[in-house]
PDB file of C-alpha atoms in Angstrom:
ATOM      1  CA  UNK A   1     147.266  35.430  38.337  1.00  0.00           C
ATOM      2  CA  UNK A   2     147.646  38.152  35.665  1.00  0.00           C
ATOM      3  CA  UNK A   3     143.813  37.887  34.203  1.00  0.00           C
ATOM      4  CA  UNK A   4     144.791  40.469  32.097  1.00  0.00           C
ATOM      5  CA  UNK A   5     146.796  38.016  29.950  1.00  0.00           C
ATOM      6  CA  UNK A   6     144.247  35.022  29.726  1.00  0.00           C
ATOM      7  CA  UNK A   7     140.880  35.755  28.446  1.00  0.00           C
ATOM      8  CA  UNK A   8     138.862  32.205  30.135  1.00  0.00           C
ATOM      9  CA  UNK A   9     135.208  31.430  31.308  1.00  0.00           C
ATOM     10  CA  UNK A  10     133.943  29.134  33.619  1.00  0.00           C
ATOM     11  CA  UNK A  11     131.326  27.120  33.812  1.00  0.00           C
ATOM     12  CA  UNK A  12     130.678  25.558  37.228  1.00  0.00           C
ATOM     13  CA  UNK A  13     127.201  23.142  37.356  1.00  0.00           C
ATOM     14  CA  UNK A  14     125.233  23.816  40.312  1.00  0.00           C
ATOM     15  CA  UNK A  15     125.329  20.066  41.494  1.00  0.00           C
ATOM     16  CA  UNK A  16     128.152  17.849  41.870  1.00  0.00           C
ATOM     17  CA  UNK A  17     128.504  15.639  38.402  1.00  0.00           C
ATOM     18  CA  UNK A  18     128.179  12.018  39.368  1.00  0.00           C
ATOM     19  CA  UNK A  19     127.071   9.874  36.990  1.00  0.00           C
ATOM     20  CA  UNK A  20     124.022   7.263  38.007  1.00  0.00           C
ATOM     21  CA  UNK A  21     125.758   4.674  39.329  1.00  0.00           C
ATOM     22  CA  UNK A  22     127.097   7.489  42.325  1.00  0.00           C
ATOM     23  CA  UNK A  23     123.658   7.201  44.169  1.00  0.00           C
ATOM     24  CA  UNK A  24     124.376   6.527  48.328  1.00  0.00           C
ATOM     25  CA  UNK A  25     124.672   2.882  49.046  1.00  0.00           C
ATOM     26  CA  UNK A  26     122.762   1.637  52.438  1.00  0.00           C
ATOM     27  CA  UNK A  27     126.167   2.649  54.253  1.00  0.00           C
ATOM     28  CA  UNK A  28     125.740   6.243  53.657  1.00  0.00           C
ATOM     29  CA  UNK A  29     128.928   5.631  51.048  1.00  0.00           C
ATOM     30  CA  UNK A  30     129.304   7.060  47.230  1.00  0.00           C
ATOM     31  CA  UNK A  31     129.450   4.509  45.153  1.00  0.00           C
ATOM     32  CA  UNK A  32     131.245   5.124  41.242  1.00  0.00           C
ATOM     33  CA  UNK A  33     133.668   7.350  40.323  1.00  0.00           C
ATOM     34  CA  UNK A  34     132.931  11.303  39.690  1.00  0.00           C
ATOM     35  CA  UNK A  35     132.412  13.090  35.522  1.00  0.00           C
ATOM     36  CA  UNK A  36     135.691  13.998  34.623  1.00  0.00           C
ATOM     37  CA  UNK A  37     136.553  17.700  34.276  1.00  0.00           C
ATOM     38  CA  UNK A  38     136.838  18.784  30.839  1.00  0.00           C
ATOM     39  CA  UNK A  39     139.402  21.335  29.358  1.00  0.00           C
ATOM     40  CA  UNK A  40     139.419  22.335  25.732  1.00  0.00           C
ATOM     41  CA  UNK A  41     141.926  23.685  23.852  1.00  0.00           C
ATOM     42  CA  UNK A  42     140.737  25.577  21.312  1.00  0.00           C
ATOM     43  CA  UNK A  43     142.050  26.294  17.545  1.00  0.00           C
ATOM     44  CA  UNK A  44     143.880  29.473  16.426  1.00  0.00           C
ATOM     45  CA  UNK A  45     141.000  32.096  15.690  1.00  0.00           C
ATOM     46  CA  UNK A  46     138.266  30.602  17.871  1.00  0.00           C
ATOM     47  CA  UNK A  47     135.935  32.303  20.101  1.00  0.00           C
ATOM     48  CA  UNK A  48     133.868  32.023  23.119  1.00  0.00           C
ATOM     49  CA  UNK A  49     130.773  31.133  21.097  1.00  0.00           C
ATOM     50  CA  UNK A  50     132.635  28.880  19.148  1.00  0.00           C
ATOM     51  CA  UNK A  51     133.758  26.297  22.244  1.00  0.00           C
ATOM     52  CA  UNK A  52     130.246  26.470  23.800  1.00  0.00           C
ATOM     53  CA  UNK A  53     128.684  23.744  21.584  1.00  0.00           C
ATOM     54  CA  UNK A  54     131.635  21.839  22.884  1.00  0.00           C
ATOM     55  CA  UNK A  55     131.526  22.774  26.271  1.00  0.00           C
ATOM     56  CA  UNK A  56     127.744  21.879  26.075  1.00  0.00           C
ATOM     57  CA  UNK A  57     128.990  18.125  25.584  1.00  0.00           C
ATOM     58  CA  UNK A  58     130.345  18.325  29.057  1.00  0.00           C
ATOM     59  CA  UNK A  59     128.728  20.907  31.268  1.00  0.00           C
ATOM     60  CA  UNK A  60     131.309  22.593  32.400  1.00  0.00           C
ATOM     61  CA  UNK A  61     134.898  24.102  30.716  1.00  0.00           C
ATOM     62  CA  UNK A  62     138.324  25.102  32.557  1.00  0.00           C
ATOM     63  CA  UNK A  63     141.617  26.239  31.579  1.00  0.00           C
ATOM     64  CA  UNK A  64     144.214  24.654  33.350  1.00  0.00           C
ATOM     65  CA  UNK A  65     146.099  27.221  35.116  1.00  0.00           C
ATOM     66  CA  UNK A  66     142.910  28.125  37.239  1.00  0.00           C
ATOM     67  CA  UNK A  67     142.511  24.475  38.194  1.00  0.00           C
ATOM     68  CA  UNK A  68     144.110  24.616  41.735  1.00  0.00           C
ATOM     69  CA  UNK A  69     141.870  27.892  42.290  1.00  0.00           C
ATOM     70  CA  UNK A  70     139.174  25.596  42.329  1.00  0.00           C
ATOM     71  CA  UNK A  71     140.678  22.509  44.809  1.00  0.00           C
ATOM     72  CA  UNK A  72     140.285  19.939  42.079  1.00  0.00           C
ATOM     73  CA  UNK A  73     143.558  18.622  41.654  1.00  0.00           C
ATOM     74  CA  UNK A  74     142.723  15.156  42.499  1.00  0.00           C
ATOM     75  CA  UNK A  75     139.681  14.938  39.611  1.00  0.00           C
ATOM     76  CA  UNK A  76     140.146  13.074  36.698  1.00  0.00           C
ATOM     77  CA  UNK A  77     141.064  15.918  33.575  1.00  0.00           C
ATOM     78  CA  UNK A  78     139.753  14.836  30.067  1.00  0.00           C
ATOM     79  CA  UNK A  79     141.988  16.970  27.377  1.00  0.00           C
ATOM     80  CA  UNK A  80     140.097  17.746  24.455  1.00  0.00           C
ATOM     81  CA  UNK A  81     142.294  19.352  21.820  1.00  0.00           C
ATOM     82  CA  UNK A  82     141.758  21.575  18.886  1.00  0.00           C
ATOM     83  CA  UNK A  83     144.023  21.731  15.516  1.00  0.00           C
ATOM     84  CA  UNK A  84     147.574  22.538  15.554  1.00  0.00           C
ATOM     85  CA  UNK A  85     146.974  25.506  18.102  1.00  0.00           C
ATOM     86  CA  UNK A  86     145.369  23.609  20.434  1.00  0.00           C
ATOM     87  CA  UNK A  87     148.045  20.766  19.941  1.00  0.00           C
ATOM     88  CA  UNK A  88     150.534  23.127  19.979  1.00  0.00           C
ATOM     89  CA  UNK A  89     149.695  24.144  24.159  1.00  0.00           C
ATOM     90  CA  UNK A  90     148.869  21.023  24.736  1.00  0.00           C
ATOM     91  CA  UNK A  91     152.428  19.419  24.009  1.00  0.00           C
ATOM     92  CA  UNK A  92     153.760  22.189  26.807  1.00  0.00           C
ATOM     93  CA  UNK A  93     150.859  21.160  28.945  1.00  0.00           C
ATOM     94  CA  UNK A  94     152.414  17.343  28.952  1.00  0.00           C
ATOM     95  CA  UNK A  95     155.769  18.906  29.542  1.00  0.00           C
ATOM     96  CA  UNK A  96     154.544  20.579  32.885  1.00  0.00           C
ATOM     97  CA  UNK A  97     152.387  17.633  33.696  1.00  0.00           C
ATOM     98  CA  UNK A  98     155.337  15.764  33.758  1.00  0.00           C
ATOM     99  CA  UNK A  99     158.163  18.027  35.342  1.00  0.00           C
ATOM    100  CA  UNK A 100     156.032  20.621  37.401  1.00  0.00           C
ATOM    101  CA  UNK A 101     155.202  19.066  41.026  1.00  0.00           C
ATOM    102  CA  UNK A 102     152.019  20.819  41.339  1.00  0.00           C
ATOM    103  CA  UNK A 103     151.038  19.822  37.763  1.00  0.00           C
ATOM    104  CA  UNK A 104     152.185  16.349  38.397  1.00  0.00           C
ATOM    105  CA  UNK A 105     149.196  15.566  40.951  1.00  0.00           C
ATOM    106  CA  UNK A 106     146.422  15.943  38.375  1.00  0.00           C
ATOM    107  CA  UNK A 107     144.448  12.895  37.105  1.00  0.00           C
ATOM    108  CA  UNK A 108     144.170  13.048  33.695  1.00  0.00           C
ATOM    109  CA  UNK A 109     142.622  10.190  32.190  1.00  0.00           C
ATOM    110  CA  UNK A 110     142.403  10.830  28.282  1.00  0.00           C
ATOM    111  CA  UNK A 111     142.544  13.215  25.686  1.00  0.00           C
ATOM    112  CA  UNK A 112     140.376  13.273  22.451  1.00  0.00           C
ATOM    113  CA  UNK A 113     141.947  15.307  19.665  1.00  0.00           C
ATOM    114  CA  UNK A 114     140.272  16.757  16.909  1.00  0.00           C
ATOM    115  CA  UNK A 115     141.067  17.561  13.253  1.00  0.00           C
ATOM    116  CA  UNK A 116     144.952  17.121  14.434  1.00  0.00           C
ATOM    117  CA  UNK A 117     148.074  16.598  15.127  1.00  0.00           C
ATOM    118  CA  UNK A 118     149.269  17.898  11.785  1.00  0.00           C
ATOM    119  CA  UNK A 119     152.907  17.670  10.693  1.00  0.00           C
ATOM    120  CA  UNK A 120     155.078  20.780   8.639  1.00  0.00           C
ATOM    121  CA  UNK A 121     152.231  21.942   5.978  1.00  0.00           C
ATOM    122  CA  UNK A 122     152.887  25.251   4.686  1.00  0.00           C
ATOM    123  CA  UNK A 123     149.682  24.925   2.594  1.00  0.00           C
ATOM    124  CA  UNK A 124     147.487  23.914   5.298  1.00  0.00           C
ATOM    125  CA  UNK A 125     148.826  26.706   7.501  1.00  0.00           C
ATOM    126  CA  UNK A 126     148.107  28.909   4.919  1.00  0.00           C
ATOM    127  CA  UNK A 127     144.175  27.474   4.295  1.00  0.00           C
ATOM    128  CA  UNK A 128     143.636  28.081   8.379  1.00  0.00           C
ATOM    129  CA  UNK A 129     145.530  31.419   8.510  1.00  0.00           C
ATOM    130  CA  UNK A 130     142.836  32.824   5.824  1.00  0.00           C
ATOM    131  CA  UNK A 131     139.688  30.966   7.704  1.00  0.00           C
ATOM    132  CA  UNK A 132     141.451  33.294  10.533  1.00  0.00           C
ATOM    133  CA  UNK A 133     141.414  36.383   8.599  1.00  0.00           C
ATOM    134  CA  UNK A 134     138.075  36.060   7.234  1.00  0.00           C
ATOM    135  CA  UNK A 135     136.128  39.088   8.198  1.00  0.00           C
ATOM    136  CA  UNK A 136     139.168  41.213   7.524  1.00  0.00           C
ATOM    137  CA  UNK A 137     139.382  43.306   4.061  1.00  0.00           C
ATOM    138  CA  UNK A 138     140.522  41.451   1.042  1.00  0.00           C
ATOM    139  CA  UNK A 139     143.756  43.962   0.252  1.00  0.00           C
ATOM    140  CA  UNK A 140     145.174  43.210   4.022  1.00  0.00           C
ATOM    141  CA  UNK A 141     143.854  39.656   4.542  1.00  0.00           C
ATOM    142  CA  UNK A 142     146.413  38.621   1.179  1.00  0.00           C
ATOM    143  CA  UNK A 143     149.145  41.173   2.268  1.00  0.00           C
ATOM    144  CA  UNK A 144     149.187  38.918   5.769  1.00  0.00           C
ATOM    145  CA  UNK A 145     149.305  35.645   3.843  1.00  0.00           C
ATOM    146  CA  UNK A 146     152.052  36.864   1.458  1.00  0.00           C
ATOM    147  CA  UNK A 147     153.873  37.965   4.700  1.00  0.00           C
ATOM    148  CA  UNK A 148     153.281  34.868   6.667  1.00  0.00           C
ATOM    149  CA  UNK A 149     154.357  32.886   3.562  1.00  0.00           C
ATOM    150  CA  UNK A 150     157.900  34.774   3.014  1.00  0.00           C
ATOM    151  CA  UNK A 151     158.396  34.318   7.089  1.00  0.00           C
ATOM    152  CA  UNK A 152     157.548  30.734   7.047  1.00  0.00           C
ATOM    153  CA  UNK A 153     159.747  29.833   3.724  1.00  0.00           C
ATOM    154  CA  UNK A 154     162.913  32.277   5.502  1.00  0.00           C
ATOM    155  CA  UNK A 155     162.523  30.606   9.130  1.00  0.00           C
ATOM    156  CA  UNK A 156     162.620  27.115   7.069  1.00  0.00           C
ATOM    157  CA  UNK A 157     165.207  27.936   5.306  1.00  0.00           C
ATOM    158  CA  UNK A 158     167.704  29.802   7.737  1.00  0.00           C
ATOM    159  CA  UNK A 159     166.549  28.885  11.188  1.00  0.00           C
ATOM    160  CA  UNK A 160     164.879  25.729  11.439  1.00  0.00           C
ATOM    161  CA  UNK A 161     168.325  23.877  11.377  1.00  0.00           C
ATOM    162  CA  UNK A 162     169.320  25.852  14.139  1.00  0.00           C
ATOM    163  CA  UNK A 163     166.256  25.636  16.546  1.00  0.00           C
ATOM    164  CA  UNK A 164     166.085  21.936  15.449  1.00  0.00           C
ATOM    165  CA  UNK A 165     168.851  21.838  17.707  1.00  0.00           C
ATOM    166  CA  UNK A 166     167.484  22.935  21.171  1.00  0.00           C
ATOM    167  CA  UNK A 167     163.459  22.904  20.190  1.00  0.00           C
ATOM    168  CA  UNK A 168     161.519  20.107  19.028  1.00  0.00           C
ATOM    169  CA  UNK A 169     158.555  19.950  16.618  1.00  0.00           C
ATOM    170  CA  UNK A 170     155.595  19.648  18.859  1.00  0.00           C
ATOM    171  CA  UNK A 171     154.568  17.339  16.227  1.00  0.00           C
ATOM    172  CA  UNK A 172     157.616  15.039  16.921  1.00  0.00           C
ATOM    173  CA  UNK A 173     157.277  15.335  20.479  1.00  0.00           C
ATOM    174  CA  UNK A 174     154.027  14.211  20.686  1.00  0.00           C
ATOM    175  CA  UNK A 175     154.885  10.697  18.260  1.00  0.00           C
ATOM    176  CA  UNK A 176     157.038   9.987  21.626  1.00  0.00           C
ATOM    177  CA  UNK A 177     155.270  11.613  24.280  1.00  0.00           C
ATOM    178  CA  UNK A 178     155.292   9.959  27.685  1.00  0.00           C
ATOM    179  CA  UNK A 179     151.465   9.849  28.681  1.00  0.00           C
ATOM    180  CA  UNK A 180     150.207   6.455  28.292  1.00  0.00           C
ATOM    181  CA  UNK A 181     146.468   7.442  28.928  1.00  0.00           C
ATOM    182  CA  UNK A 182     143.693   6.985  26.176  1.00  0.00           C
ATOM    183  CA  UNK A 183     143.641   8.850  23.291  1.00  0.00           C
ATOM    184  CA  UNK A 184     140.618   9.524  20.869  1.00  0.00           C
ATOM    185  CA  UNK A 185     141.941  10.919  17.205  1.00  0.00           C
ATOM    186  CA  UNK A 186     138.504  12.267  15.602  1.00  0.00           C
ATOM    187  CA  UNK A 187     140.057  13.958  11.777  1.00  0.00           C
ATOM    188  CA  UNK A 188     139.061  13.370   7.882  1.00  0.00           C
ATOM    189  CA  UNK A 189     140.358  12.969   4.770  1.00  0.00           C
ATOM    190  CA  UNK A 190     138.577  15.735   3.240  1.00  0.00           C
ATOM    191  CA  UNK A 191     140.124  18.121   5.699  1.00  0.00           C
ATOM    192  CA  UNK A 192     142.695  20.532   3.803  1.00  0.00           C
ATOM    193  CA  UNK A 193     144.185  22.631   6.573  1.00  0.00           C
ATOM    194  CA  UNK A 194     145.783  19.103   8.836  1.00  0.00           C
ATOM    195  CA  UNK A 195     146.339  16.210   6.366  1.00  0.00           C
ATOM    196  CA  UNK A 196     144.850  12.888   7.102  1.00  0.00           C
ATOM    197  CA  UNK A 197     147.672  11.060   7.089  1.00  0.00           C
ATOM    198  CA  UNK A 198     149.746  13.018   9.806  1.00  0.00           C
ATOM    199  CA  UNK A 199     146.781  11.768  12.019  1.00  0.00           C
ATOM    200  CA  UNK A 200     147.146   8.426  11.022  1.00  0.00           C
ATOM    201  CA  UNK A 201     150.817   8.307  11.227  1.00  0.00           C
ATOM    202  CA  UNK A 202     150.553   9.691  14.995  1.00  0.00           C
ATOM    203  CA  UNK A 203     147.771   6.986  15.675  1.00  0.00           C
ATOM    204  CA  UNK A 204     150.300   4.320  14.345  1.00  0.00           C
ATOM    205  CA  UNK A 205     153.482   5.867  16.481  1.00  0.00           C
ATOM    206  CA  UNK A 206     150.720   5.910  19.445  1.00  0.00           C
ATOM    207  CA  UNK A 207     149.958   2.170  19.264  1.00  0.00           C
ATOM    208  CA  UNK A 208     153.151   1.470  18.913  1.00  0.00           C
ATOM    209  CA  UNK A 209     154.021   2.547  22.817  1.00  0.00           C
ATOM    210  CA  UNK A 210     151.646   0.740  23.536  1.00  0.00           C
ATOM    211  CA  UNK A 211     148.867   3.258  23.865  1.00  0.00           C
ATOM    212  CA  UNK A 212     145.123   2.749  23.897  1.00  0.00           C
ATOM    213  CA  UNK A 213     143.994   4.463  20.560  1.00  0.00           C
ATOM    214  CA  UNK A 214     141.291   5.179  18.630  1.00  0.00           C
ATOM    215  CA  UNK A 215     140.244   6.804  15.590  1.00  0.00           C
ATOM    216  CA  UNK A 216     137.632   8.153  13.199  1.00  0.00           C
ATOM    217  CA  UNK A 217     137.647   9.144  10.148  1.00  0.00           C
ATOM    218  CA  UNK A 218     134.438  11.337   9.357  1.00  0.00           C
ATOM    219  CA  UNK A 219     135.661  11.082   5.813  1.00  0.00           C
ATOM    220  CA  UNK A 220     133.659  14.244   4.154  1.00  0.00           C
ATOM    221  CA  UNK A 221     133.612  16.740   6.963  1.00  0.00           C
ATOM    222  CA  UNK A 222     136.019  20.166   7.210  1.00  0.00           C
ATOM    223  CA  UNK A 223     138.871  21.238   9.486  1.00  0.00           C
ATOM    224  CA  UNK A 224     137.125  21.877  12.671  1.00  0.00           C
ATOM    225  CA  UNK A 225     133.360  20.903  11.098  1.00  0.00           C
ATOM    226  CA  UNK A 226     133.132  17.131  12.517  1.00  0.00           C
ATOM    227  CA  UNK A 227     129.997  18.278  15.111  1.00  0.00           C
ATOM    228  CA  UNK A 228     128.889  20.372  12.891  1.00  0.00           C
ATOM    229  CA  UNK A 229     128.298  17.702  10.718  1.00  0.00           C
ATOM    230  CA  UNK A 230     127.761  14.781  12.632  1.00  0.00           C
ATOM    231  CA  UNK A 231     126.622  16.196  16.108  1.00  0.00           C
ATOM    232  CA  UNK A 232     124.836  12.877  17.087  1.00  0.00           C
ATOM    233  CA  UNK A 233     127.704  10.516  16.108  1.00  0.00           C
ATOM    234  CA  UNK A 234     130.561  13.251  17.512  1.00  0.00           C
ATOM    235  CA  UNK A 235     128.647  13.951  20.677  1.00  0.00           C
ATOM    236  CA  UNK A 236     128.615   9.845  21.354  1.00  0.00           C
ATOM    237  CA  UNK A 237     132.250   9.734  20.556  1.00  0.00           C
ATOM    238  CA  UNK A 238     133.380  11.856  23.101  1.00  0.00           C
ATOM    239  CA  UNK A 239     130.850  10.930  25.950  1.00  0.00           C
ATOM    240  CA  UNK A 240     131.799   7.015  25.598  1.00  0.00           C
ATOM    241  CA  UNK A 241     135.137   8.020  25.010  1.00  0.00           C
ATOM    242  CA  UNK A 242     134.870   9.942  28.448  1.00  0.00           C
ATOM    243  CA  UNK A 243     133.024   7.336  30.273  1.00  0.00           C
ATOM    244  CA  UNK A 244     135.211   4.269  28.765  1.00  0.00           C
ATOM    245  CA  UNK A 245     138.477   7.128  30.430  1.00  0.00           C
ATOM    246  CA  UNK A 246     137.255   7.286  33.791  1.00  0.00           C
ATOM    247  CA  UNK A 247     136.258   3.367  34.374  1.00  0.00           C
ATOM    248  CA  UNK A 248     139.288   1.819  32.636  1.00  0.00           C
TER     249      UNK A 248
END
């Protein structure tokens, strides 16, 4: 592996994670099913220390492509999926979940996605390209923006009929994706960078092939802010969510 072109960490727990109901029966036999291993895919411009009070949900954090280092192909894999960037990899992860034959012996067992999928919004892209280029000086930071704007109207304009013809929208594939395993959709409508109802039309397209959905709107919370806000609430989401994944 070239670690020179992936910048990961790994946390590995001590112990085993069982949950309670894994204690040794009388027979010297496990009984229950093992924690799911949890891989997050971040949003564009997050760091290290921005993950951890995600990670800290689960206990432990993995990128995929250092899964087999690790012998755990046959746990179950909980996705949980960050904005459009995160979405992004994660539509390329289904695609070699579903056509790579190494990839196609992992377990996963849900994915929870939050503050996306998004659809085609210029503006939005625009509102999470500054949050990006915060710390940067003012002069550059709108130089970039008028850049990324001029690329983004041009590519629309001149060469999104021709990809449209051998690439598809990750947003599009995912309305029709293959994976029938639970998905959580955690967004809000005051968020201004994915719009609430590409979320909502995704949950709809989900149900529709026959998937087990669900969704919640946190209303007032920002792109990316729903455990910031609501850590109690957000933290029970995803560990029911998780539990609900590995015992259905």
């Amino acid at each position: 592996m070239a670690s020179a072109e992936l910048d990961y960490t790994i946390e590995i727990p001590d112990q085993p994670c069982w949950s309670q109901e894994n204690s040794p029966n009388h027979s010297g036999k496990e009984v229950g099913t093992r924690q799911p291993l949890v891989i997050l895919l971040g949003w564009g411009g997050c760091t290290d220390k921005n993950l951890a009070k995600y990670s800290a949900i689960y206990h432990k954090r993995k990128l995929l492509e250092l899964l087999f280092d690790y012998e755990i192909e046959k746990e179950p894999l909980l996705f949980h999926v960050f904005s459009n960037a995160g979405v992004m990899l994660y539509r390329y992860v289904l695609e070699l979940l579903q056509t790579h034959r190494r990839f196609c012996r992992l377990r996963v067992v849900g994915t929870i996605f939050d503050s996306g999928p998004g659809d085609s919004n210029l503006l939005g892209a625009l509102r999470a390209l500054a949050a990006v280029l915060g710390h940067r000086p003012a002069v550059l930071r709108l130089l970039l923006l008028v850049a990324f704007t001029l690329v983004a109207v041009l590519f629309h304009v001149l060469l999104a009929p021709l990809t449209a013809l051998f690439h598809t929208h990750f947003y599009d594939r995912l309305l029709d994706a293959a994976s029938r395993w639970p998905e959580l959709y955690l967004y809000s409508r005051a968020d201004e960078v994915v719009l609430a109802r590409d979320v909502e039309r995704m949950v709809e397209a989900r149900l529709a092939h026959r998937v087990l959905v669900r969704s919640v709107d946190f209303v007032s919370s920002a792109h990316v802010s729903h455990l910031r806000d609501y850590p109690t609430y957000y933290t029970s989401l995803c560990v029911n969510f998780m539990r609900s994944c590995v015992h259905c």
